[in-house]
Coordinates of C-alpha atoms in Angstrom, one line a residue:
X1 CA 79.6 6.9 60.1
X2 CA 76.7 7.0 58.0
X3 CA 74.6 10.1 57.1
X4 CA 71.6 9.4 59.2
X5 CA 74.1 9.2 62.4
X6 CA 76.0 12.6 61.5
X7 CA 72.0 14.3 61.2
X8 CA 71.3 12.7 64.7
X9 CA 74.7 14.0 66.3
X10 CA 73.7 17.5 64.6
X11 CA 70.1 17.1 66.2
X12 CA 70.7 16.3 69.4
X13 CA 73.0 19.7 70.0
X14 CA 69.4 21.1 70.1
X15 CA 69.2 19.8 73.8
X16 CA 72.6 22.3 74.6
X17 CA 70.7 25.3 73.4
X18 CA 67.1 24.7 75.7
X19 CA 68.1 27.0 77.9
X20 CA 68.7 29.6 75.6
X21 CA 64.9 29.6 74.6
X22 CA 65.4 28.6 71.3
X23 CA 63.2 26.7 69.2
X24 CA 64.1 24.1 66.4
X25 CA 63.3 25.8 63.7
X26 CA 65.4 28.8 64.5
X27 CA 68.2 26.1 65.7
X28 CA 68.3 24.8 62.0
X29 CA 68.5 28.4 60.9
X30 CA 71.4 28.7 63.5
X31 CA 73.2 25.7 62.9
X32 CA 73.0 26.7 59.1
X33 CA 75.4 30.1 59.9
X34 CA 77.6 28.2 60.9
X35 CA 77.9 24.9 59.1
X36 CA 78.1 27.4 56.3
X37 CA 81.2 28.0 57.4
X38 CA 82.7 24.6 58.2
X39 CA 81.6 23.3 54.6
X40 CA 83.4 25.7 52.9
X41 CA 86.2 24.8 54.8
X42 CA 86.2 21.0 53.9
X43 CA 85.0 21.7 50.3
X44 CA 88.1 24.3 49.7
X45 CA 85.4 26.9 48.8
X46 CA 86.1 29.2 51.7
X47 CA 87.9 32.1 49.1
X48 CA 84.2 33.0 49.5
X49 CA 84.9 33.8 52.5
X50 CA 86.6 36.7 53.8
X51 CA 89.7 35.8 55.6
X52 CA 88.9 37.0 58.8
X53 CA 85.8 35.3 59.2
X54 CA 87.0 31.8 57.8
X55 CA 85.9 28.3 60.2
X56 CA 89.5 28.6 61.7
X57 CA 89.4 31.8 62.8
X58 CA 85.9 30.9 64.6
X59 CA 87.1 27.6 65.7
X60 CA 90.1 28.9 67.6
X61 CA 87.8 31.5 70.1
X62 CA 86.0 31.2 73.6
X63 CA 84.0 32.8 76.4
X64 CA 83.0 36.3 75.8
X65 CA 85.4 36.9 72.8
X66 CA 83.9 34.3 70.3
X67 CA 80.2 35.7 71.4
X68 CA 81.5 38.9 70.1
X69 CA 83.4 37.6 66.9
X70 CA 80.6 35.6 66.3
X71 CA 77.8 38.2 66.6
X72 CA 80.4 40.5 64.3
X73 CA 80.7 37.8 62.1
X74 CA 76.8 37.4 61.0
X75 CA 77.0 41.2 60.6
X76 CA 79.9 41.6 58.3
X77 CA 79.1 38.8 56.4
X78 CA 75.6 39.9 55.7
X79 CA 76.2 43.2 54.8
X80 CA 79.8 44.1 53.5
X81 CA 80.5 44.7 50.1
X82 CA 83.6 42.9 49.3
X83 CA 81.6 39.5 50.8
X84 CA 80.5 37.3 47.8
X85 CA 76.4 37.3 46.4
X86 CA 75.5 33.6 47.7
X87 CA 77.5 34.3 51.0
X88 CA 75.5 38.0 51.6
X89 CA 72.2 36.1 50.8
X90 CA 72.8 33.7 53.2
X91 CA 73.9 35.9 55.8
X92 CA 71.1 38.8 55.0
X93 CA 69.8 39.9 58.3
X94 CA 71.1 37.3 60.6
X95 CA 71.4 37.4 64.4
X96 CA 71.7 34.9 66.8
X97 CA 69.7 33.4 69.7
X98 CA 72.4 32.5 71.4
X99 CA 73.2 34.2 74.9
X100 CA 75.7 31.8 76.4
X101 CA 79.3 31.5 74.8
X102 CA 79.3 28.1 76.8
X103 CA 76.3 26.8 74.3
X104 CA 78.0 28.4 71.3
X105 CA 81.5 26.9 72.0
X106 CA 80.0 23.8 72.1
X107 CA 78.0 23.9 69.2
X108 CA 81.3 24.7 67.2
X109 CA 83.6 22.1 69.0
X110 CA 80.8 19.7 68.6
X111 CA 80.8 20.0 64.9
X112 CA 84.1 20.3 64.3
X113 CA 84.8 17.1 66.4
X114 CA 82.7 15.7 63.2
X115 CA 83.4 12.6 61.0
X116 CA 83.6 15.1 58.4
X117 CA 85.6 12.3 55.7
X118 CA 81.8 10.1 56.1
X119 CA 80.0 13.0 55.8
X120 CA 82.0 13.9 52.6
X121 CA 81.7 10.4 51.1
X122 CA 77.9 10.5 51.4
X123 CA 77.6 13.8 50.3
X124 CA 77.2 17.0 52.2
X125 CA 73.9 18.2 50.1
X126 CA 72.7 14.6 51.5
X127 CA 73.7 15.6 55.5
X128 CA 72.0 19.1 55.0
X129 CA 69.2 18.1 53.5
X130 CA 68.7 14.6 56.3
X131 CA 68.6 17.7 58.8
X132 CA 66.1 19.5 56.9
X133 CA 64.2 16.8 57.1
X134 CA 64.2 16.3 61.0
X135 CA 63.4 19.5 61.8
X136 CA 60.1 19.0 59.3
X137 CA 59.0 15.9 61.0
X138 CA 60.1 17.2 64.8
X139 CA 56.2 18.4 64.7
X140 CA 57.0 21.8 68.1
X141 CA 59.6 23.0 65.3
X142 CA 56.7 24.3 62.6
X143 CA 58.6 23.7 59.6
X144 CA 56.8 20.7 57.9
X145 CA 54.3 23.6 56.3
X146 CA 57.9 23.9 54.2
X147 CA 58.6 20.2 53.8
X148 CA 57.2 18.3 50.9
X149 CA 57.6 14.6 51.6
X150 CA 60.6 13.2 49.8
X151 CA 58.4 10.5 48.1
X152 CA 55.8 12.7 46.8
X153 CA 58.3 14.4 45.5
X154 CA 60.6 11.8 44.0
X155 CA 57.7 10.8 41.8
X156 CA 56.2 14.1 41.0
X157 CA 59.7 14.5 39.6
X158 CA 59.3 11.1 37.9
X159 CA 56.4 11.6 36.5
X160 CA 57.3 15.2 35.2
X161 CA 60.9 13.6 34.0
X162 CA 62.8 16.9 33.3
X163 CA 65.1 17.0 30.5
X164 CA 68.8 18.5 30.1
X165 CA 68.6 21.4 28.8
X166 CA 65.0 22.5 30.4
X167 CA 64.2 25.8 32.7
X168 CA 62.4 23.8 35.9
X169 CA 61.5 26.6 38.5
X170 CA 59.3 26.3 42.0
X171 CA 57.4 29.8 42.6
X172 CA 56.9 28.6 46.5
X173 CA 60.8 27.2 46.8
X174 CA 61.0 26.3 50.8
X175 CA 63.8 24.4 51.1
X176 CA 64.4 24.2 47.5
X177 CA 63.6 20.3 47.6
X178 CA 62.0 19.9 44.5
X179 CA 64.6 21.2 42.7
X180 CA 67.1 19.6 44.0
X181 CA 65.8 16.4 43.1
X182 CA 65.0 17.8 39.6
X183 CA 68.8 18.3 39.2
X184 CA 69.5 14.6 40.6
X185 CA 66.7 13.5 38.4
X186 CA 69.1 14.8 35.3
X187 CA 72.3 14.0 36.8
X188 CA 71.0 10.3 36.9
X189 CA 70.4 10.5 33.1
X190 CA 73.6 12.0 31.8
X191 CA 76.1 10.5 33.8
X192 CA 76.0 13.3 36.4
X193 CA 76.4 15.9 33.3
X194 CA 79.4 14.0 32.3
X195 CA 77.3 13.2 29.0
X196 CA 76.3 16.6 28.0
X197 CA 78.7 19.1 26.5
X198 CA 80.7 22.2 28.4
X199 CA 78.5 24.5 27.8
X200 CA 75.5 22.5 28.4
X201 CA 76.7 20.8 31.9
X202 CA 77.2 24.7 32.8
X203 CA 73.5 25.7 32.0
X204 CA 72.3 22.9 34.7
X205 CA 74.2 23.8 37.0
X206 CA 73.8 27.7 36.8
X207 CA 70.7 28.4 35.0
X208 CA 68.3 25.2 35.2
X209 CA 66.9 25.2 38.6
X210 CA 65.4 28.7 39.7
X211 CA 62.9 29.5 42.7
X212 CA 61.3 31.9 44.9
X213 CA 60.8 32.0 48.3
X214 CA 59.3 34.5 50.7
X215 CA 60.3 33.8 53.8
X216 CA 64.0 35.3 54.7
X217 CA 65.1 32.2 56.9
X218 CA 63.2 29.5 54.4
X219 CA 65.5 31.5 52.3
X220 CA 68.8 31.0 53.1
X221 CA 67.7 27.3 54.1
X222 CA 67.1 27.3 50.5
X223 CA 70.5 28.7 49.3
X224 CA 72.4 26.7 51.6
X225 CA 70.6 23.3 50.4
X226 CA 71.1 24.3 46.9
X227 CA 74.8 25.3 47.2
X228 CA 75.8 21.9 48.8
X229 CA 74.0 20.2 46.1
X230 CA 75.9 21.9 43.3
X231 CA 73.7 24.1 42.4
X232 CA 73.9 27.8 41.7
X233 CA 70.9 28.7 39.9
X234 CA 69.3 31.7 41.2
X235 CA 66.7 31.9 44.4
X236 CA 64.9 34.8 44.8
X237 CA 63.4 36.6 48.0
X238 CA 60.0 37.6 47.7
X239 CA 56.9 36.9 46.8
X240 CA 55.6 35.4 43.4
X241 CA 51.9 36.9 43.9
X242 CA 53.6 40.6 43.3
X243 CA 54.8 41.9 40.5
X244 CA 58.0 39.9 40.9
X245 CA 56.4 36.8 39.9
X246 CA 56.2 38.1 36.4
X247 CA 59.9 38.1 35.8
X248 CA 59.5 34.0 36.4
X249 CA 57.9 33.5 32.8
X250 CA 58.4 31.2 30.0
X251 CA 59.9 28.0 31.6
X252 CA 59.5 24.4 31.2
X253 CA 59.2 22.7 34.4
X254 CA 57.3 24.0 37.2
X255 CA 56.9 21.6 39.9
X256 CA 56.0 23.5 43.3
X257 CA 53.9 23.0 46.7
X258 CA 52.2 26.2 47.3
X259 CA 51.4 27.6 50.7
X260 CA 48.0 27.3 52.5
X261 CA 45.8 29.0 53.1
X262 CA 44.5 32.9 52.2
X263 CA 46.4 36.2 52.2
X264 CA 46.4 37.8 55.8
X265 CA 43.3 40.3 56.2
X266 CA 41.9 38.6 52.8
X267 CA 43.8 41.1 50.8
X268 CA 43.8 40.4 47.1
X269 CA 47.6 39.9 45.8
X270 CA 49.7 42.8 44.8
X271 CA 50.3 40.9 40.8
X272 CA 48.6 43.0 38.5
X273 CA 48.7 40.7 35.7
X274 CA 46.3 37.6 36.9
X275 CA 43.0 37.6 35.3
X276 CA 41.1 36.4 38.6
X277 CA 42.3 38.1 41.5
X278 CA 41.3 36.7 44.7
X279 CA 42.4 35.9 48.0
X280 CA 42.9 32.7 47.8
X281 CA 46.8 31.8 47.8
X282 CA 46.6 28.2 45.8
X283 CA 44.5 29.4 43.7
X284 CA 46.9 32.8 42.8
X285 CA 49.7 30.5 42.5
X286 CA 47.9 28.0 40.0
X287 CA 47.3 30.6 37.8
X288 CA 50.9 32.3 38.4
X289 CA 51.6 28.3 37.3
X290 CA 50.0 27.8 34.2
X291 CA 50.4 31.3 32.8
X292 CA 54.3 30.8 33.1
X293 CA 54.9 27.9 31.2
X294 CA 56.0 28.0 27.9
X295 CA 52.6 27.8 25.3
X296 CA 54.6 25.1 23.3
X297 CA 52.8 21.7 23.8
X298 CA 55.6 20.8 26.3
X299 CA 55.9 22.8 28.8
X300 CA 54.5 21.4 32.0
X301 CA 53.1 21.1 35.6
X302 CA 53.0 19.3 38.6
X303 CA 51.5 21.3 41.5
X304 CA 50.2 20.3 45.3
X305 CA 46.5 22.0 45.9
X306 CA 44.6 21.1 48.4
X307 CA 40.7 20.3 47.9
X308 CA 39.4 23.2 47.8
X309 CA 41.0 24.4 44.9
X310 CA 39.0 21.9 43.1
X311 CA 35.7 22.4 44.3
X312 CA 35.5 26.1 45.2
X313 CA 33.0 28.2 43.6
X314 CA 33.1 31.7 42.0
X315 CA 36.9 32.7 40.9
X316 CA 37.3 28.8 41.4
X317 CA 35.2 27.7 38.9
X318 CA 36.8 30.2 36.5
X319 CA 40.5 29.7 37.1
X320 CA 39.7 25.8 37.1
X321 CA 37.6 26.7 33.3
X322 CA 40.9 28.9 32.4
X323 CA 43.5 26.1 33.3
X324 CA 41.6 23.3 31.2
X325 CA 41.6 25.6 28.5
X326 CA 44.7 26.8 28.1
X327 CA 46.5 23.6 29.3
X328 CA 45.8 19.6 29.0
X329 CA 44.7 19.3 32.7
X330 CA 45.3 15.0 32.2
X331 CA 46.0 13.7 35.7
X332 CA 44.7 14.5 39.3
X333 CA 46.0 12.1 42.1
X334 CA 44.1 12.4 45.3
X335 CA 46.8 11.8 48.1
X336 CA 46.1 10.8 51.3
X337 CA 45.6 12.9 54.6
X338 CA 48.0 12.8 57.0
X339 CA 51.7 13.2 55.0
X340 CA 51.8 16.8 55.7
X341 CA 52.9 18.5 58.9
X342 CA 49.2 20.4 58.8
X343 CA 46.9 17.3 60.0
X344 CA 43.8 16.6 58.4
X345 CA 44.6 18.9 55.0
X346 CA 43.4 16.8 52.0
X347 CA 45.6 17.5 49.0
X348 CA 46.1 16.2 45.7
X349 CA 48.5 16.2 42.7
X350 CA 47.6 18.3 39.6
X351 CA 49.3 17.5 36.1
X352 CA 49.0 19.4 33.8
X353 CA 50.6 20.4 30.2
X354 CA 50.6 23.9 28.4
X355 CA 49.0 23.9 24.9
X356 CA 50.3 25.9 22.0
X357 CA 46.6 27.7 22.1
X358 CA 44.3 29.2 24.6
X359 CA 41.5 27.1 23.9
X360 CA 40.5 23.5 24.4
X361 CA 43.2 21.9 25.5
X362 CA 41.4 19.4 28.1
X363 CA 39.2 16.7 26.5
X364 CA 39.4 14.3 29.3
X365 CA 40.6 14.0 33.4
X366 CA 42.0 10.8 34.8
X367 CA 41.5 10.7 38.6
X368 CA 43.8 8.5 41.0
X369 CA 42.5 7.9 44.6
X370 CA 45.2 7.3 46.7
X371 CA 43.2 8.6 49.9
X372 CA 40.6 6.0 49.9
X373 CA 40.7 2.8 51.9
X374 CA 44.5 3.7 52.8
X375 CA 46.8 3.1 56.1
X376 CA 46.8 5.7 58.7
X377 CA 49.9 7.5 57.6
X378 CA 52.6 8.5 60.9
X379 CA 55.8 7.6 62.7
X380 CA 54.5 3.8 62.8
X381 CA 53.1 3.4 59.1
X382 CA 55.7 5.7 57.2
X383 CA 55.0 7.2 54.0
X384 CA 57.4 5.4 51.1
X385 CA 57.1 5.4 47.5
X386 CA 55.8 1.8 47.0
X387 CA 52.5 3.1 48.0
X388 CA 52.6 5.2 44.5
X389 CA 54.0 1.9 42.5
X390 CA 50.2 1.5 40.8
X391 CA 49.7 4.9 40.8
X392 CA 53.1 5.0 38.6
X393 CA 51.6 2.5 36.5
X394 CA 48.2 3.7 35.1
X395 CA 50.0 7.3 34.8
X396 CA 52.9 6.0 32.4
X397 CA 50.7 3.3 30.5
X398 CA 50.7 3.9 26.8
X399 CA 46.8 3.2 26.9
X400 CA 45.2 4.6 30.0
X401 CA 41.7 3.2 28.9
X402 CA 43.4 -0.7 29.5
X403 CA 43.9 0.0 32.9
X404 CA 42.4 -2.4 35.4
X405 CA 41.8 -0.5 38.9
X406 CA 39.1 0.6 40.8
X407 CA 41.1 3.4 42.1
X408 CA 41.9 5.1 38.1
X409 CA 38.8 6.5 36.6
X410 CA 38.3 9.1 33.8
X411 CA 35.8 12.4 33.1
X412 CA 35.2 13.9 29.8
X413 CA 35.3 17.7 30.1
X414 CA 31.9 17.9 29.0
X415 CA 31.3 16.0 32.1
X416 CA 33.0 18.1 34.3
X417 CA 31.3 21.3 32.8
X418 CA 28.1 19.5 33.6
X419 CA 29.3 19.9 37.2
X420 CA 29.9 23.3 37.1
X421 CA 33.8 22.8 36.6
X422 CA 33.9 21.0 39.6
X423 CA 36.8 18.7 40.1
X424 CA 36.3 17.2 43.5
X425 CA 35.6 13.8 41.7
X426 CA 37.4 10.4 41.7
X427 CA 37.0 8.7 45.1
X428 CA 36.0 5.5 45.5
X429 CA 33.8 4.0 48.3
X430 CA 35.0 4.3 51.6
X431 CA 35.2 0.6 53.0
X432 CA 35.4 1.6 56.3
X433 CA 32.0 4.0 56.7
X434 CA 29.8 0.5 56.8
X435 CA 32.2 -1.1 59.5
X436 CA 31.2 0.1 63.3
X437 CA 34.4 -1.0 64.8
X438 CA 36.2 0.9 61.5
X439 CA 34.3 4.5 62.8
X440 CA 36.6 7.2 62.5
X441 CA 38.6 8.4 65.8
X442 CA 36.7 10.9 67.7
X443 CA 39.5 12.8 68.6
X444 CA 41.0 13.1 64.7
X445 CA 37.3 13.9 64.0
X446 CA 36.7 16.7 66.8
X447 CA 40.5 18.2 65.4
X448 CA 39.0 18.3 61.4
X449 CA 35.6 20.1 62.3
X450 CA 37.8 22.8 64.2
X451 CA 39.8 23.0 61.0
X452 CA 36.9 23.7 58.9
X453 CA 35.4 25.5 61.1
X454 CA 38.8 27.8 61.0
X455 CA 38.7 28.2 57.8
X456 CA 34.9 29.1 57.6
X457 CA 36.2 32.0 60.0
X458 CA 38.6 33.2 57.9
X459 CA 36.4 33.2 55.1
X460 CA 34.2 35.2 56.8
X461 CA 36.7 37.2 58.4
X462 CA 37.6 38.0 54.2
X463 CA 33.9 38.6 53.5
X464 CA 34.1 41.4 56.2
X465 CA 37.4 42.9 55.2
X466 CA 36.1 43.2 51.5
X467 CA 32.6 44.5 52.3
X468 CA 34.7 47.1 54.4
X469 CA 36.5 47.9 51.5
X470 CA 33.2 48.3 49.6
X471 CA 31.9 50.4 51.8
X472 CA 35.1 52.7 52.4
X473 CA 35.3 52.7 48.1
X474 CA 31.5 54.3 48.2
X475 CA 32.3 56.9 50.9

């Protein structure tokens, strides 16, 4: 039985809790309590375990009395002292939505009753992460705002091409995807470690992938996907825009999808150390980006931003000056709309590397316009990697100027100061605004002007939350 099958037989035990009111993103969060424990069981890892709580003991139950041993379990296991680090993390302030012991004996029989030799053979990290995946596309379940598409980033991790020996960290972790393919990434270079030495094979695995993550169920998604991988580097709970952020310094990878959007009520972050505070999240977490890498020439970025990050004025303009000083801002892809779970979001790529000074580091932009003139991206034109094969090509050319595609184009920074630091550059002419028949869907157009007329509201719900703050300062 093949991967994809196992994911589907996990997916469809959904249907058995319905009645129970539960949704799919808290069923993945569910299902991951107690998978947990059935892994460790067929990867001999359960001496994490206590005893008493071990996939046996759980297995064995029914009716009322595994309800109660189950509800005792996520207790204990979250909060006793003799339980192990990753296991308390994972366990940290679970409950379950589960009311029935008929849907929770089925949930365990079901998984048990498993082809868990094929799910070993393909890899468990693999199963885990095929799940992930389905909940981010099932579109009621919410989760695709933590789902990066794998193909973006297979080749942001490509392009970036972390080395052995390299500190990669993602400051907005989610399911800790983009370091997990980081690590495979190395893996496929050194013979799955096998090439480096002792010492060295133990630093990937323990200390080369590091995130952060603020939400507690994102969290222990996070920790799970990373412990099936093989990975134990640390994950931390919170929030990179507060003063924990600062502990996340001087790596030399950072490859990370921020969050969207602004700061509830508009607040400005808690991080006491960014030069432009404002409350606009992407915009905190770019600096938080470039300000941790390592100021050795190296160190470097790849970071999804959506548009506004490249156009917006004020703190924008000075964080986007700031960047192309201090770092060699040489690539900006454009992606196209409609890979995300948000509809309509227009993102784009920024890479970018860390200079040994403060000062002049940009001397020229490449744009790549992958949004123009492009399919309709959804369950019936999927989003693959072959799309990014040209892409791929003018990136890694040893002479960018040679390039022959009207999609690559290049700005001096003296041209982009002329703009006011404006970066919203790049696109190519839109083929289809001088076809009738090619107008754009009235429906996807009605949905867009109610998304930016959203986020004009919150941006003047922000504007009235500061000028009350103003005028509370001066009373």
């Amino acid at each position: 039985m093949k991967t994809q099958e196992i994911v589907q037989k996990l997916w469809n035990l959904c249907n058995v809790l319905r009645d129970d009111g539960i949704t799919y993103h808290q069923y993945v969060t569910e299902l991951t309590y107690i998978l947990f424990l059935k892994m460790m069981k067929e990867t001999s890892q359960e001496a994490a375990i206590p005893e008493q709580y071990r996939w046996d003991e759980l297995a064995e139950k029914d009716g009322v009395e595994l309800m109660r041993f189950y509800r005792q379990l996520l207790l204990d296991l979250g909060t006793k002292d003799n339980v192990n680090g990753k296991v308390k993390q994972i366990y940290a302030n679970a409950s379950t939505n589960i009311s029935a012991p008929a849907n929770l004996k089925k949930i365990v029989s079901s998984i048990d009753d498993l082809d868990w030799y094929s799910a070993k053979e393909e890899g468990l990290g693999d199963l885990y992460e095929g799940l992930l995946q389905k909940n981010a596309n099932e579109k009621k379940s919410g989760a695709g705002q933590y789902f990066t598409p794998r193909p973006l980033i297979n080749v942001m991790v490509e392009l970036i091409d972390p080395q052995p020996g390299e500190r990669c960290n993602d400051p907005a972790a989610g399911t800790f995807g983009f370091m997990i393919a980081a690590d495979q990434h190395v893996r496929s270079k050194t013979d799955n470690y096998y090439e480096l030495s002792e010492r060295d094979a133990e630093f990937q695995r323990k200390q080369a992938f590091t995130g952060c993550e603020l939400v507690q169920d994102t969290h222990r998604l996070a920790l799970m996907n990373a412990l099936l991988h093989g990975m134990e580097g640390e994950i931390l709970l919170g929030d990179s825009l507060s003063n924990l952020g600062k502990t996340m310094g001087n790596v030399d990878v950072i490859l990370t999808n921020p969050p969207f959007g602004t700061k509830k009520g508009g607040e400005r972050p808690t991080r006491d150390d960014l030069t432009f505070a404002t409350s606009n999240k992407q915009l905190n977490f770019l600096q938080h980006i470039y300000r941790a890498l390592k100021a050795n020439g190296r160190a470097r970025a790849a970071v999804v931003l959506p548009d506004n990050v490249l156009f917006q004025d004020g703190d924008g303009q000075k964080i986007r000056a700031d960047l192309m000083d201090k770092c060699n801002l040489h690539t900006v892809l454009r992606l196209p709309t409609g890979i995300f779970y948000a509809q309509g979001v227009k993102t784009n790529v920024l890479f970018f590397t860390r200079g040994e000074t403060d000062r002049g580091n940009t001397k020229e932009v490449w744009f790549y316009d992958m949004r123009t003139n492009m399919p309709s991206f959804g369950k019936r034109t999927p989003f693959t990697e072959q799309y990014f094969k040209d892409f791929i090509a003018a990136y890694q050319t040893s002479n960018r100027t040679e390039v022959k595609d009207e999609r690559w184009s290049v700005f001096t920074r003296e041209q982009i100061r002329d703009k006011g630091d404006n970066l919203d550059l790049g696109l190519i002419a839109d083929e289809s605004l001088s076809l009738y028949e090619n107008l754009p869907d009235p429906i996807e157009s009605a949905e867009e002007a109610i998304g930016k007329l959203g986020e004009a509201m919150g941006l003047l719900e922000q504007v009235v939350q500061e000028l009350k703050a103003v005028g509370g300062q001066e009373e």
